[in-house]
């Protein structure tokens, strides 16, 4: 009797192991697009309003020779998936009136706008910011005419959830 029970348990374990292996093989063979969609929180439709806490990046501040110490600030940002554009508020920002072009890269949303203005003693040829949907990290950088890309502002953003009233 004990021998039959042991054999039954062994067969049961082998069958369960086989089923478990098949499930994992089938699970891992999902198309890459399904995996990307799962790792990208939120819809890519309509408008996404964000609230961000931002501060100057110390390395960028030193690279541009900025002497003033700017306090961290709370600001708004918006990504418009239909218009493929975005903006955020601030002194050195991609403004709502001159929004940048949206480029989706996995979980990252990159907004870029060409520019041509002088600030901090250098010519700025482009400005961009990137928000990672998964981590909420925000990084704004400037492209300079000498080829450098200086990360100037960093912080964290969160999606604004509007109450239903």
XYZ file of C-alpha atoms in Angstrom:
165
model
C 0.000 0.000 0.000
C 2.783 2.417 0.965
C 4.688 1.495 -2.203
C 1.643 2.315 -4.398
C 1.181 5.673 -2.637
C 4.850 6.594 -3.188
C 4.590 5.675 -6.883
C 1.378 7.751 -7.199
C 3.039 10.778 -5.590
C 6.091 10.441 -7.863
C 3.909 10.236 -10.997
C 1.852 13.209 -9.796
C 5.021 15.280 -9.260
C 6.329 14.379 -12.731
C 3.033 15.367 -14.380
C 2.892 18.669 -12.438
C 6.515 19.427 -13.350
C 5.746 18.817 -17.017
C 2.708 21.095 -16.924
C 4.690 23.794 -15.096
C 7.457 23.594 -17.721
C 4.977 23.855 -20.608
C 3.264 26.862 -19.050
C 6.595 28.691 -18.672
C 7.676 27.832 -22.218
C 4.419 29.180 -23.620
C 4.540 32.252 -21.354
C 8.070 33.202 -22.486
C 7.165 32.884 -26.160
C 4.746 35.840 -26.115
C 5.363 38.474 -28.811
C 7.734 41.319 -27.895
C 4.964 43.888 -28.417
C 2.982 42.324 -25.565
C 6.007 42.617 -23.283
C 6.539 46.289 -24.203
C 2.864 47.106 -23.710
C 2.955 45.487 -20.267
C 6.067 47.410 -19.236
C 4.622 50.761 -20.376
C 2.202 51.939 -17.708
C -0.691 54.139 -18.822
C -2.369 54.675 -22.128
C -0.717 56.281 -25.124
C -3.939 58.064 -26.027
C -5.292 61.514 -25.342
C -3.483 63.871 -22.987
C -1.399 62.979 -19.927
C -1.090 65.707 -17.287
C 1.913 65.452 -14.973
C 3.018 67.263 -11.842
C 6.771 67.320 -11.314
C 9.195 68.258 -8.549
C 12.343 69.537 -10.282
C 15.767 70.823 -9.283
C 18.973 71.875 -11.011
C 21.371 69.041 -11.754
C 24.686 69.876 -10.041
C 26.832 68.602 -12.948
C 24.827 70.667 -15.454
C 24.994 73.696 -13.188
C 28.796 73.413 -13.021
C 29.140 72.738 -16.773
C 27.236 75.925 -17.610
C 28.822 78.011 -14.841
C 25.522 78.837 -13.135
C 26.337 80.510 -9.814
C 22.806 81.016 -8.467
C 21.355 78.285 -6.330
C 17.830 77.602 -7.572
C 15.482 75.935 -5.080
C 13.533 72.870 -6.172
C 10.130 73.683 -7.603
C 6.811 72.053 -8.398
C 5.673 72.445 -12.008
C 3.207 71.057 -14.536
C 3.979 69.079 -17.686
C 1.747 67.664 -20.367
C 2.122 64.950 -23.005
C -0.363 65.013 -25.901
C -0.289 61.629 -27.647
C -2.706 62.697 -30.404
C -0.616 65.739 -31.412
C 2.646 63.888 -30.621
C 3.894 66.828 -28.570
C 4.614 67.921 -25.016
C 5.741 70.781 -22.787
C 6.588 71.710 -19.215
C 6.598 74.972 -17.278
C 9.676 76.762 -16.013
C 12.335 79.393 -16.668
C 14.305 77.143 -19.024
C 11.477 75.042 -20.404
C 9.721 73.754 -23.476
C 6.672 75.981 -23.117
C 3.055 75.231 -23.892
C 3.021 77.869 -26.643
C 6.045 76.255 -28.365
C 5.604 72.569 -27.571
C 8.210 69.999 -28.577
C 7.877 66.799 -30.588
C 7.055 63.554 -28.749
C 9.048 60.368 -29.337
C 8.081 57.194 -27.424
C 10.959 54.850 -26.502
C 9.636 51.921 -24.455
C 8.714 53.356 -21.067
C 10.391 56.689 -21.829
C 8.640 59.699 -23.360
C 11.094 62.111 -24.987
C 10.069 65.647 -25.970
C 12.507 67.559 -28.203
C 12.475 71.049 -29.664
C 15.182 72.643 -31.797
C 16.331 76.019 -30.512
C 18.692 78.823 -31.327
C 19.306 81.187 -28.436
C 22.177 82.328 -26.259
C 22.109 81.683 -22.522
C 24.765 81.008 -19.863
C 27.384 82.276 -22.329
C 26.732 79.445 -24.842
C 24.517 78.968 -27.888
C 21.727 76.478 -27.227
C 20.709 74.548 -30.353
C 18.128 72.178 -28.866
C 16.291 71.362 -25.694
C 14.635 68.171 -24.570
C 13.142 66.434 -21.595
C 12.550 62.758 -20.927
C 10.009 61.281 -18.519
C 10.162 57.586 -17.675
C 6.647 56.263 -17.090
C 7.861 53.364 -14.978
C 10.040 55.308 -12.517
C 8.640 58.831 -12.903
C 12.149 60.232 -13.422
C 12.432 63.527 -15.316
C 15.612 64.782 -17.008
C 15.850 67.997 -19.030
C 18.937 68.635 -21.129
C 20.263 71.255 -23.514
C 22.164 70.649 -26.744
C 24.943 73.202 -27.212
C 26.504 74.400 -30.454
C 29.866 72.885 -29.427
C 28.277 69.405 -29.516
C 27.783 68.930 -25.775
C 24.538 67.696 -24.252
C 24.191 69.102 -20.730
C 21.665 67.656 -18.298
C 20.411 70.739 -16.498
C 17.264 69.779 -14.593
C 16.245 66.519 -12.933
C 13.366 65.388 -10.797
C 10.327 63.176 -10.466
C 6.889 63.357 -12.080
C 3.560 61.727 -11.342
C 0.411 61.517 -13.393
C -2.322 63.899 -12.267
C -5.479 61.981 -11.465
C -8.498 64.249 -11.777
C -11.382 63.571 -9.411
C -14.744 62.869 -11.037
C -16.444 66.168 -10.133
